[in-house]
Amino acid sequence: MLNNVGRQTRPEGAGGDTEMPETFTGNRALNLETPLIFEQGVPGRIGVDLPEPKKVKAKLGGLARKGRIGLPDLSEPQVLRHYVRLSRQNYSIDAGFYPLGSCTMKHNPRINEKAARMPGLGDIHPLQPESTVQGALALVYELAEWLKTITGMPAVAMSPAAGAHGELCGVMAMRAAHEARGEVRTRILVPESAHGTNPATAALCGYKVDSVPARADGRMDLEAFEAKLGPDVAGVMLTNPNTCGLFENDIRKIADLVHAAGGYFYCDGANFNAILGRTRPGDLGVDAMHINLHKTFSTPHGGGGPGSGPVVLSDALAPFAPVPYVVKDDNGYRLQEDVEGDAAQSFGRMKTFHGQMGMFIRALAYMLSHGADGLKQIAEDAVLNANYIRVGLKDVLHTPFDGVCMHEALFDDSTLKDTGVSTLDIAKAMIDEGYHPMTMYFPLVVHGAMLVEPTESETKETLDLFIGTMRHLVDKARTGNDPDFFKNAPRYSPRRRLDETGAARKPILRWAPEGTE
Amino acid sequence: MTIKYSKDHEWVTLDGDVATVGISNYAQEQLGDVVFVEVPEVGAEMSKGDELAVVESVKAASEVYAPVAGEVVEVNQDLEDNPSFVNEDATGQGWFARIKVANASDLDELMSEDEYKSFVEGLE
Amino acid sequence: MRYLPHTDDERRAMLEAIGVGSVDDLFTDIPEEARLNGLLDLPGHATEMEVDARMRAFGAENLSPAAAPSFLGAGAYRHHVPSVVDHLIQRSEFLTAYTPYQPEISQGTLQALFEFQTQVAMITGMDVANASMYDGATSCAEAVLMACRVTRRKHAILSGNLHPHYRDVTRTTLQYTEFSVEETDVDPQGKTDIPEIGKDIACVVVQNPDFFGRIQDLTALAERCHEAGALLVVVVTEVVSLGAMMSPGEMGADIVVGEGQSIGVPLSFGGPYVGLLATRQKFVRQMPGRLCGETVDQEGKRGFVLTLSTREQHIRREKATSNICTNAGLCSLAFSIHMSLLGEAGFTKLAEINHAAAVAAAEEIDGIEGVSVLNDSFFNEFTVALPVPAEKVVSQLADQGILGGVPVSRLVPSQKDLENLLLVTVTETNSSDDVAKLVAALKEVI
């Protein structure tokens, strides 16, 4: 029952080492506080000017709202200031280095934002007659063609809203394909190091998850995998490059084995950035792979979404793709919206409308900007940068797996053993140094994991300074003369360490007026 | 009343034919601050090894398995408001459930306090 | 390439530091037979000016509802979004931040989410809301899964007057689980009752106003659900309606889901949008998706963190409440900013304007010979019965540069008896002149 992630979730001590005295306002120069929006309103103010409604007899079926909702009333400048102040309490890729492993925090070009707002793109309705949206349908079609070429796959389902939604799409297509052949399969093989979405997705498709151990070199154990295959195995879900930042060099054998057993190969494409233009999933034996447009193709992460997760499909799975999709014929472009005709085998619909158009526009602008040459350069520079960091730190931080890595460098916490300083402490100290921390404690198979993904966007100077900073912090931890330095970090952020234990024990999930709780 | 332990870090004490079950002190230390315990319904029939409860810290959720078979006759309602009992008093106020033991021999397979101590030392 | 900073000299120096001869040496784990030598069969890189022109050309081939009288709805609605909204969501710190897993340097996103959750809870009349889902239909499917967990039952009843795509997505999502759905008939007259709610029913899902625009009092249905031990899930596809109508919470809903696009989010051909999910306090631990909670920091200052994350896939893996990983982040921020600008006065007035404009337009359309409005009640969308198939009429209107509404047959193609029905939406963006043009054009084509 034990899961070794019981790390500290409550700050120690009362933060008594703050050198900075409190100010009267609670602000600290450019670091400006703002109360909750609900604590700022004054009835009578308004942030929009609206015309007077027409005088009509209401037709609300006698169900007009009677009571107040409780929303605060503010003027436009108040609202603007509130959100500007909030924004300044966020770290962002535009402001600094964001080496968050498996998240691919790369530069988000602004031409993409501009294009998404162009007339005829950002403002069109999903249910307009097809004759009035030929440009939009052409754009989706064109993006699909680029994705098919880049991945070497014959088909792509565009509608999934995010990576996890794409996984659901791929695994549902697998299940639909098995059922179409009248086969009942119950198990799906997933390596131990997988993203949490993989087992969660498999479970939602009615499959039992069977975990495959890793080899000492960080790749999936091929023998253990082969031993688990059987007529009840629906397929395998494998991230490649994997969550340890390594290319699964047995991938062709894995594909052959699962195919021989009658199963399908789902590839989690979260780390596709590393292999763009160097290899194609279609040449690796993949049957389905989602592509996180918000990782590989630079659509902004937006503080947690929206994402977009198109899924490329093999010939075997293509007939089962979800509706709707764009079809090109002699009369132009049309949408196949229903499970009928050519889509008779489709497993259904995943989203209210056709997909994350706003993200498609941005991703296509990004692809056009890079072209074939730029896409390949992305992968090469991303892998180059990760290896540069790996080599720059390997004498102070231990790498659990030998050899070159792909787009992210993985370290464990063994060099911190007995220092009293944890991975979490190092991460919090990085915040004071002006960095967003790397991914921590993931993958679960590595103790105190630190997963660093620099992406292709960063300069050599940035990487050198980062390496220098990390060496300084590890050195400081190991000399061991100032444990409080780490336990009290971060000091300079808008908030110090937060009490996550308290938040979970007594959840407060909304504001409520005084005296109502 | 003697306390016995399972390899899954549950403890059991027996009073007549009713066993009280919780998680060990070692287990709560490993989990960190417990924030929620999902206890079973009274009346639930447990086979040995069934999922009896789920204990959650901020970053982890762990299943707790029934170390003995039988019917759940009482659950610790106090944990709803005070999950910290599991951290503060794992083998006392932090108990999870009471089970009317169906098979007295289930207890024979459990470890004594000393045996559990050396079992845990072996894990470190 | 303007986005890639390394010079060739720097690349060489870095390869040397790594101790390899060439960049190819970093890709040797790729099986030789699968390595791509040379370039992908795609055009080369393009300048920003070229990309701009290319994208603009795609846009030029579409008829924008901003440039034509437009009466489209059926789950996506055109509303005026104040300039402040788009300006703020393009601030680097919101646009290019990741999920707020490091709360010390993510208070901006977190506080905004906490405010979003509160706003959604308030307008739906519920206790709590999550930090958003992909869109309305996926929220609906998640609500059914949640109801099955809460009640430990396995079946759901979906009203036939629930948006057809919401029914499709729910059915698709549940098809390989142990749960199932039954659906009542599609009924534009709104006379079909929910059948008996058996002991195996986890929830009943109804839309209000329904797909045809009709408003219903759900209080009695809520009581029937609760007597049977089931939950009532209420779907709202046009959130502006909540400014004018009694909230689902007041009618007894247990879970309210909806599409938040109408507030702050552009139409964008169907996505990205923002799914809403709100419920009662007692069901919090069975909710899907991200939740933000209030806490304090080391110095005792109020702050916010993502919380109750043991429900989620990255911890519970195959036992998670959902496989969902993201939320609609930036779209929920846009929603929240727009709602903050509106406030109580603005939100309720916006709803009033929409309703009044729709009532006035419905009267004019109902006056056309051979045409009738089916609804006794509606908010800003109603169903028009035409003497001829609606698809054809809409196509003829489009030729005249008018986006005249959504034919019901586009969403329910299997039912011939609905082919003359047209869904018409009127919002604050429609002028009286727009309505006059629609009425004149309708008279001409039928």
CSV table of C-alpha atoms in Angstrom, one decimal, chain A residues 11-12 14-15 18 28 34-39 46-48 50-54 56-61 63-65 68-73 76 79-80 82-84 86-87 89-94 98 100 103 105 107-111 113-114 117-129 132-139 142 146 149-150 161-162 164-165 172 175-176 179 192 194 196-197 199-201 203-206 219 247 249 252 274 277-280 283-284 300-306 335 337-338 347-359 361 368-373 376-377 379 381 383-385 387-388 391 406 428 431 436-437 440 444 456-461 463 488 490 493-499 503-504 508-511, chain C residues 1-6 10-11 14-15 17-18 23-24 26-27 29-31 33-36 38-46 48 51-52 54-56 58-59 61-66 72-76 82 84 86 88-100 102-109 111-112 114-115 117-119 121-123 126-128 134-138 145 165-166 168-169 172-173 175-177 215-217 242-247 250 266-273 284-285 290 292-299 301-305 307-308 313-314 317-318 323 325-331 333 336-337 339-350 352-353 355-356 359-360 376-379 394 398 403 406 410-411 413 432:
chain,number,residue,atom,x,y,z
A,11,PRO,CA,5.6,24.3,5.5
A,12,GLU,CA,7.9,23.8,8.5
A,14,ALA,CA,6.8,30.0,10.8
A,15,GLY,CA,9.1,31.6,8.3
A,18,THR,CA,12.3,36.9,6.7
A,28,ARG,CA,6.3,44.9,-1.8
A,34,THR,CA,-5.1,42.2,-5.0
A,35,PRO,CA,-8.1,41.0,-2.9
A,36,LEU,CA,-10.6,38.6,-4.3
A,37,ILE,CA,-12.8,40.1,-6.9
A,38,PHE,CA,-15.8,39.5,-4.6
A,39,GLU,CA,-14.2,41.7,-2.0
A,46,ILE,CA,-20.4,48.5,-13.9
A,47,GLY,CA,-17.6,47.4,-16.2
A,48,VAL,CA,-19.7,47.4,-19.5
A,50,LEU,CA,-25.2,48.0,-22.4
A,51,PRO,CA,-28.1,49.4,-24.3
A,52,GLU,CA,-31.6,49.4,-22.7
A,53,PRO,CA,-33.5,46.2,-23.5
A,54,LYS,CA,-36.6,46.4,-25.7
A,56,VAL,CA,-41.5,43.2,-24.3
A,57,LYS,CA,-43.6,40.7,-22.4
A,58,ALA,CA,-41.3,38.1,-21.0
A,59,LYS,CA,-41.6,34.5,-22.2
A,60,LEU,CA,-39.6,32.8,-19.6
A,61,GLY,CA,-42.4,30.4,-18.6
A,63,LEU,CA,-39.3,31.1,-14.3
A,64,ALA,CA,-37.6,34.5,-14.1
A,65,ARG,CA,-34.8,34.8,-11.6
A,68,ARG,CA,-29.6,38.1,-6.4
A,69,ILE,CA,-26.8,36.0,-7.8
A,70,GLY,CA,-24.2,37.8,-5.6
A,71,LEU,CA,-21.7,38.8,-8.3
A,72,PRO,CA,-19.6,41.9,-7.5
A,73,ASP,CA,-20.0,45.1,-9.5
A,76,GLU,CA,-13.5,48.5,-16.2
A,79,VAL,CA,-11.2,44.8,-13.4
A,80,LEU,CA,-8.2,45.5,-15.5
A,82,HIS,CA,-7.1,43.3,-10.7
A,83,TYR,CA,-6.1,40.9,-13.4
A,84,VAL,CA,-2.9,42.8,-14.2
A,86,LEU,CA,-2.8,38.7,-10.6
A,87,SER,CA,-0.8,38.1,-13.8
A,89,GLN,CA,2.1,36.7,-9.5
A,90,ASN,CA,2.7,34.1,-12.2
A,91,TYR,CA,5.9,32.7,-13.7
A,92,SER,CA,5.8,32.3,-17.5
A,93,ILE,CA,7.9,31.0,-20.4
A,94,ASP,CA,8.0,34.5,-21.7
A,98,TYR,CA,10.8,26.8,-17.6
A,100,LEU,CA,9.5,21.4,-16.8
A,103,CYS,CA,5.7,19.5,-20.6
A,105,MET,CA,7.6,24.7,-22.4
A,107,HIS,CA,8.5,29.6,-27.1
A,108,ASN,CA,4.9,30.5,-28.1
A,109,PRO,CA,5.2,32.7,-31.3
A,110,ARG,CA,2.9,35.7,-31.4
A,111,ILE,CA,2.0,35.3,-35.1
A,113,GLU,CA,-2.0,34.4,-31.6
A,114,LYS,CA,-2.6,36.9,-34.3
A,117,ARG,CA,-7.9,36.1,-34.1
A,118,MET,CA,-8.0,36.9,-37.8
A,119,PRO,CA,-11.4,37.8,-39.4
A,120,GLY,CA,-13.0,34.7,-40.7
A,121,LEU,CA,-11.0,32.4,-38.4
A,122,GLY,CA,-11.6,33.4,-34.8
A,123,ASP,CA,-15.2,34.5,-35.3
A,124,ILE,CA,-16.9,31.8,-37.3
A,125,HIS,CA,-19.7,29.6,-35.9
A,126,PRO,CA,-19.3,25.7,-35.9
A,127,LEU,CA,-22.7,25.2,-37.5
A,128,GLN,CA,-22.6,27.6,-40.4
A,129,PRO,CA,-23.4,26.1,-43.8
A,132,THR,CA,-19.6,29.6,-45.9
A,133,VAL,CA,-16.6,28.0,-44.1
A,134,GLN,CA,-14.6,26.5,-47.0
A,135,GLY,CA,-11.5,28.3,-45.8
A,136,ALA,CA,-11.8,26.9,-42.2
A,137,LEU,CA,-12.3,23.4,-43.5
A,138,ALA,CA,-9.4,23.8,-45.8
A,139,LEU,CA,-7.2,24.9,-42.9
A,142,GLU,CA,-4.2,21.2,-44.4
A,146,TRP,CA,1.0,18.1,-42.3
A,149,THR,CA,3.3,13.6,-43.3
A,150,ILE,CA,5.3,14.4,-40.2
A,161,ALA,CA,-9.4,18.3,-27.0
A,162,ALA,CA,-6.2,17.4,-25.2
A,164,ALA,CA,-5.6,12.6,-22.4
A,165,HIS,CA,-8.7,13.0,-24.7
A,172,MET,CA,-11.5,3.5,-28.1
A,175,ARG,CA,-11.4,-1.5,-28.7
A,176,ALA,CA,-13.8,-0.7,-31.6
A,179,GLU,CA,-15.1,-5.6,-31.3
A,192,GLU,CA,5.5,1.3,-14.9
A,194,ALA,CA,3.8,5.8,-17.8
A,196,GLY,CA,-1.0,8.6,-15.0
A,197,THR,CA,-3.4,9.3,-17.9
A,199,PRO,CA,-3.9,3.7,-16.9
A,200,ALA,CA,-6.8,6.1,-16.3
A,201,THR,CA,-7.7,6.0,-20.0
A,203,ALA,CA,-9.7,1.9,-17.3
A,204,LEU,CA,-12.3,4.2,-19.0
A,205,CYS,CA,-12.2,1.9,-22.0
A,206,GLY,CA,-13.0,-1.1,-19.8
A,219,ARG,CA,13.5,1.0,-21.2
A,247,PHE,CA,14.2,6.4,-26.8
A,249,ASN,CA,15.2,1.3,-28.8
A,252,ARG,CA,10.1,-2.1,-33.6
A,274,ALA,CA,12.4,15.0,-29.5
A,277,GLY,CA,11.8,14.9,-38.6
A,278,ARG,CA,14.3,12.3,-37.4
A,279,THR,CA,11.9,9.3,-37.4
A,280,ARG,CA,8.2,8.8,-38.0
A,283,ASP,CA,7.9,3.7,-39.5
A,284,LEU,CA,8.0,2.4,-35.9
A,300,PRO,CA,0.2,28.3,-25.4
A,301,HIS,CA,-0.3,26.3,-22.2
A,302,GLY,CA,-2.6,29.1,-20.9
A,303,GLY,CA,-2.1,28.2,-17.2
A,304,GLY,CA,-3.4,24.6,-17.7
A,305,GLY,CA,-5.2,24.6,-21.0
A,306,PRO,CA,-6.9,24.5,-23.5
A,335,LEU,CA,-17.8,17.7,-42.7
A,337,GLU,CA,-20.7,14.7,-39.0
A,338,ASP,CA,-22.6,11.5,-38.4
A,347,PHE,CA,-16.8,4.7,-32.5
A,348,GLY,CA,-18.8,8.0,-32.0
A,349,ARG,CA,-18.3,11.6,-31.1
A,350,MET,CA,-15.9,13.0,-28.5
A,351,LYS,CA,-16.6,16.7,-28.4
A,352,THR,CA,-19.5,19.1,-28.9
A,353,PHE,CA,-18.1,20.4,-32.2
A,354,HIS,CA,-15.3,19.7,-34.6
A,355,GLY,CA,-12.2,20.2,-32.4
A,356,GLN,CA,-10.0,22.9,-31.0
A,357,MET,CA,-9.9,25.2,-34.1
A,358,GLY,CA,-8.1,28.0,-32.2
A,359,MET,CA,-5.3,25.6,-31.5
A,361,ILE,CA,-4.7,27.7,-36.4
A,368,LEU,CA,4.4,26.8,-41.8
A,369,SER,CA,6.9,29.0,-40.0
A,370,HIS,CA,9.4,26.1,-39.5
A,371,GLY,CA,8.9,24.0,-42.6
A,372,ALA,CA,10.6,20.7,-43.1
A,373,ASP,CA,14.0,22.1,-42.3
A,376,LYS,CA,14.0,18.8,-37.9
A,377,GLN,CA,16.1,21.5,-36.3
A,379,ALA,CA,14.3,18.1,-32.5
A,381,ASP,CA,18.3,21.5,-30.8
A,383,VAL,CA,18.0,16.9,-27.8
A,384,LEU,CA,21.3,18.9,-28.0
A,385,ASN,CA,20.2,21.2,-25.1
A,387,ASN,CA,22.3,16.4,-23.3
A,388,TYR,CA,24.3,19.6,-22.7
A,391,VAL,CA,26.7,16.5,-19.2
A,406,MET,CA,16.6,12.5,-25.8
A,428,LYS,CA,11.9,25.7,-4.1
A,431,ILE,CA,12.3,29.6,-7.5
A,436,HIS,CA,10.5,27.6,-12.7
A,437,PRO,CA,11.4,24.2,-11.1
A,440,MET,CA,9.8,16.5,-9.7
A,444,LEU,CA,7.7,7.4,-10.2
A,456,GLU,CA,15.0,24.1,-28.4
A,457,SER,CA,14.0,27.7,-27.5
A,458,GLU,CA,16.8,28.4,-25.0
A,459,THR,CA,20.2,29.9,-25.7
A,460,LYS,CA,23.5,28.4,-24.6
A,461,GLU,CA,23.9,31.3,-22.2
A,463,LEU,CA,21.7,26.8,-20.2
A,488,ASN,CA,12.6,28.3,4.1
A,490,PRO,CA,11.3,30.3,-1.6
A,493,SER,CA,8.1,34.7,-4.5
A,494,PRO,CA,4.6,36.3,-4.1
A,495,ARG,CA,3.8,33.6,-1.6
A,496,ARG,CA,6.1,31.3,0.6
A,497,ARG,CA,5.4,27.6,0.8
A,498,LEU,CA,1.7,26.9,1.1
A,499,ASP,CA,-0.1,24.6,3.5
A,503,ALA,CA,-6.2,22.9,2.0
A,504,ALA,CA,-7.0,19.2,1.5
A,508,ILE,CA,-12.4,25.8,0.8
A,509,LEU,CA,-13.3,25.8,-2.9
A,510,ARG,CA,-15.2,29.1,-3.2
A,511,TRP,CA,-15.6,32.5,-1.7
C,1,MET,CA,15.1,30.5,-38.2
C,2,ARG,CA,13.7,33.2,-36.0
C,3,TYR,CA,12.7,30.9,-33.1
C,4,LEU,CA,15.9,28.9,-32.8
C,5,PRO,CA,18.7,30.7,-31.2
C,6,HIS,CA,21.8,28.5,-31.7
C,10,GLU,CA,27.5,27.1,-30.7
C,11,ARG,CA,26.0,23.8,-31.8
C,14,MET,CA,27.9,22.0,-27.3
C,15,LEU,CA,28.4,18.8,-29.2
C,17,ALA,CA,31.1,19.5,-24.5
C,18,ILE,CA,28.8,16.5,-24.7
C,23,VAL,CA,24.1,15.5,-33.8
C,24,ASP,CA,23.4,12.2,-35.4
C,26,LEU,CA,22.4,11.7,-30.2
C,27,PHE,CA,19.8,9.8,-32.2
C,29,ASP,CA,18.8,4.8,-30.3
C,30,ILE,CA,16.3,5.1,-33.2
C,31,PRO,CA,16.4,1.8,-35.1
C,33,GLU,CA,15.7,1.2,-40.6
C,34,ALA,CA,13.3,3.8,-39.1
C,35,ARG,CA,15.7,6.7,-39.3
C,36,LEU,CA,14.7,9.5,-41.6
C,38,GLY,CA,17.0,14.0,-45.4
C,39,LEU,CA,13.9,16.1,-44.9
C,40,LEU,CA,10.2,15.4,-44.6
C,41,ASP,CA,8.3,16.0,-47.8
C,42,LEU,CA,7.0,19.4,-46.8
C,43,PRO,CA,7.8,23.0,-47.8
C,44,GLY,CA,10.7,24.8,-46.2
C,45,HIS,CA,10.4,27.4,-43.5
C,46,ALA,CA,8.4,30.6,-44.1
C,48,GLU,CA,6.3,35.8,-40.6
C,51,VAL,CA,2.6,33.0,-42.8
C,52,ASP,CA,0.5,36.0,-42.1
C,54,ARG,CA,-1.3,32.4,-45.9
C,55,MET,CA,-3.5,32.4,-42.7
C,56,ARG,CA,-5.3,35.5,-43.8
C,58,PHE,CA,-7.8,30.9,-45.2
C,59,GLY,CA,-9.9,33.4,-43.2
C,61,GLU,CA,-12.8,32.3,-47.7
C,62,ASN,CA,-15.2,32.2,-44.8
C,63,LEU,CA,-18.3,34.3,-44.2
C,64,SER,CA,-17.9,35.7,-40.7
C,65,PRO,CA,-21.0,36.1,-38.5
C,66,ALA,CA,-19.5,39.5,-37.6
C,72,LEU,CA,-26.8,30.8,-35.2
C,73,GLY,CA,-26.9,29.0,-31.9
C,74,ALA,CA,-27.5,25.3,-31.0
C,75,GLY,CA,-24.7,25.2,-28.4
C,76,ALA,CA,-22.5,28.1,-29.5
C,82,PRO,CA,-15.3,43.5,-24.2
C,84,VAL,CA,-10.3,44.1,-22.0
C,86,ASP,CA,-8.7,39.6,-25.0
C,88,LEU,CA,-5.7,40.4,-20.5
C,89,ILE,CA,-5.6,36.8,-21.6
C,90,GLN,CA,-2.8,37.7,-24.0
C,91,ARG,CA,-0.6,38.8,-21.1
C,92,SER,CA,2.5,36.6,-21.1
C,93,GLU,CA,2.0,35.6,-17.5
C,94,PHE,CA,-1.4,34.1,-18.2
C,95,LEU,CA,-0.9,32.9,-21.8
C,96,THR,CA,2.5,31.2,-21.4
C,97,ALA,CA,2.3,29.8,-17.8
C,98,TYR,CA,1.9,26.0,-17.2
C,99,THR,CA,-0.6,24.4,-14.9
C,100,PRO,CA,-0.1,26.0,-11.5
C,102,GLN,CA,4.2,25.4,-8.2
C,103,PRO,CA,1.8,27.6,-6.2
C,104,GLU,CA,4.4,30.1,-4.9
C,105,ILE,CA,4.9,31.4,-8.4
C,106,SER,CA,1.4,30.7,-9.8
C,107,GLN,CA,-0.9,32.7,-7.5
C,108,GLY,CA,-2.3,34.6,-10.5
C,109,THR,CA,-3.7,31.6,-12.2
C,111,GLN,CA,-6.6,33.0,-7.6
C,112,ALA,CA,-8.3,33.5,-11.0
C,114,PHE,CA,-10.8,30.2,-7.3
C,115,GLU,CA,-12.8,33.2,-8.5
C,117,GLN,CA,-15.1,28.4,-9.4
C,118,THR,CA,-17.0,30.9,-7.2
C,119,GLN,CA,-18.7,32.6,-10.2
C,121,ALA,CA,-21.2,28.1,-8.4
C,122,MET,CA,-23.1,31.4,-8.0
C,123,ILE,CA,-24.7,31.6,-11.4
C,126,MET,CA,-24.7,25.3,-6.6
C,127,ASP,CA,-22.2,25.0,-3.7
C,128,VAL,CA,-19.0,24.3,-5.6
C,134,TYR,CA,-13.0,20.7,-22.2
C,135,ASP,CA,-16.5,21.8,-23.2
C,136,GLY,CA,-20.2,21.3,-22.5
C,137,ALA,CA,-20.6,17.9,-24.0
C,138,THR,CA,-17.6,16.4,-22.3
C,145,LEU,CA,-19.9,9.1,-14.7
C,165,HIS,CA,-24.1,16.2,-29.6
C,166,TYR,CA,-24.2,16.0,-25.8
C,168,ASP,CA,-23.6,11.4,-28.6
C,169,VAL,CA,-20.6,12.4,-26.5
C,172,THR,CA,-19.6,7.5,-26.8
C,173,THR,CA,-17.8,8.1,-23.5
C,175,GLN,CA,-19.8,2.8,-24.3
C,176,TYR,CA,-16.9,0.7,-23.0
C,177,THR,CA,-17.6,1.2,-19.3
C,215,ILE,CA,-37.8,26.5,-20.6
C,216,GLN,CA,-39.1,24.1,-18.0
C,217,ASP,CA,-39.6,24.1,-14.3
C,242,LEU,CA,-28.7,32.1,-16.1
C,243,GLY,CA,-28.8,35.9,-15.7
C,244,ALA,CA,-32.6,35.9,-16.4
C,245,MET,CA,-33.8,32.5,-15.1
C,246,MET,CA,-34.2,30.8,-11.9
C,247,SER,CA,-31.0,28.8,-11.4
C,250,GLU,CA,-32.9,26.6,-7.0
C,266,PRO,CA,-14.9,33.5,-29.2
C,267,LEU,CA,-16.9,31.2,-31.5
C,268,SER,CA,-13.7,30.0,-33.1
C,269,PHE,CA,-15.4,27.4,-35.3
C,270,GLY,CA,-16.3,25.2,-32.3
C,271,GLY,CA,-13.4,25.3,-29.9
C,272,PRO,CA,-11.6,25.7,-27.6
C,273,TYR,CA,-14.5,26.3,-25.3
C,284,VAL,CA,-17.0,17.2,-3.9
C,285,ARG,CA,-14.7,14.1,-3.6
C,290,ARG,CA,-9.0,20.2,-11.2
C,292,CYS,CA,-8.4,25.1,-6.6
C,293,GLY,CA,-8.6,25.7,-2.8
C,294,GLU,CA,-7.8,28.4,-0.4
C,295,THR,CA,-5.1,28.0,2.2
C,296,VAL,CA,-2.3,30.0,3.9
C,297,ASP,CA,1.4,30.2,3.3
C,298,GLN,CA,4.4,30.0,5.7
C,299,GLU,CA,3.8,33.6,6.8
C,301,LYS,CA,-0.9,35.0,4.2
C,302,ARG,CA,-3.9,33.8,2.2
C,303,GLY,CA,-3.0,31.8,-0.9
C,304,PHE,CA,-4.3,29.2,-3.2
C,305,VAL,CA,-3.3,25.7,-4.3
C,307,THR,CA,-6.2,20.5,-4.0
C,308,LEU,CA,-8.0,17.2,-3.6
C,313,GLN,CA,-5.1,10.5,-12.9
C,314,HIS,CA,-1.6,11.5,-12.0
C,317,ARG,CA,-4.0,6.3,-12.2
C,318,GLU,CA,-6.5,3.6,-13.2
C,323,ASN,CA,-8.6,10.6,-17.2
C,325,CYS,CA,-5.5,16.1,-17.2
C,326,THR,CA,-6.0,19.7,-18.4
C,327,ASN,CA,-8.7,22.2,-17.8
C,328,ALA,CA,-9.8,24.9,-20.2
C,329,GLY,CA,-7.3,27.3,-18.5
C,330,LEU,CA,-7.2,30.4,-20.6
C,331,CYS,CA,-10.9,30.0,-21.7
C,333,LEU,CA,-9.9,33.0,-17.4
C,336,SER,CA,-14.0,35.0,-15.4
C,337,ILE,CA,-12.8,38.4,-16.7
C,339,MET,CA,-18.1,38.0,-15.8
C,340,SER,CA,-16.1,40.4,-13.6
C,341,LEU,CA,-16.7,43.2,-16.1
C,342,LEU,CA,-20.4,42.4,-16.2
C,343,GLY,CA,-21.0,42.0,-12.5
C,344,GLU,CA,-24.5,41.4,-11.1
C,345,ALA,CA,-25.9,44.4,-12.9
C,346,GLY,CA,-24.3,43.7,-16.3
C,347,PHE,CA,-24.9,40.0,-16.3
C,348,THR,CA,-28.6,40.3,-15.5
C,349,LYS,CA,-29.1,43.2,-17.9
C,350,LEU,CA,-27.3,41.3,-20.7
C,352,GLU,CA,-32.6,40.8,-20.3
C,353,ILE,CA,-31.4,42.4,-23.6
C,355,HIS,CA,-34.4,37.8,-24.1
C,356,ALA,CA,-36.2,40.9,-25.2
C,359,VAL,CA,-39.1,37.9,-28.1
C,360,ALA,CA,-39.4,40.8,-30.5
C,376,ASP,CA,-44.4,29.1,-25.6
C,377,SER,CA,-41.3,29.9,-23.6
C,378,PHE,CA,-37.7,30.5,-24.5
C,379,PHE,CA,-34.6,32.6,-23.6
C,394,VAL,CA,-30.6,28.1,-44.7
C,398,ALA,CA,-26.5,32.0,-47.0
C,403,LEU,CA,-26.7,33.2,-41.6
C,406,VAL,CA,-29.3,26.1,-37.6
C,410,ARG,CA,-28.1,19.1,-39.2
C,411,LEU,CA,-28.0,17.7,-35.7
C,413,PRO,CA,-30.5,13.9,-39.6
C,432,SER,CA,-33.4,45.4,-35.5
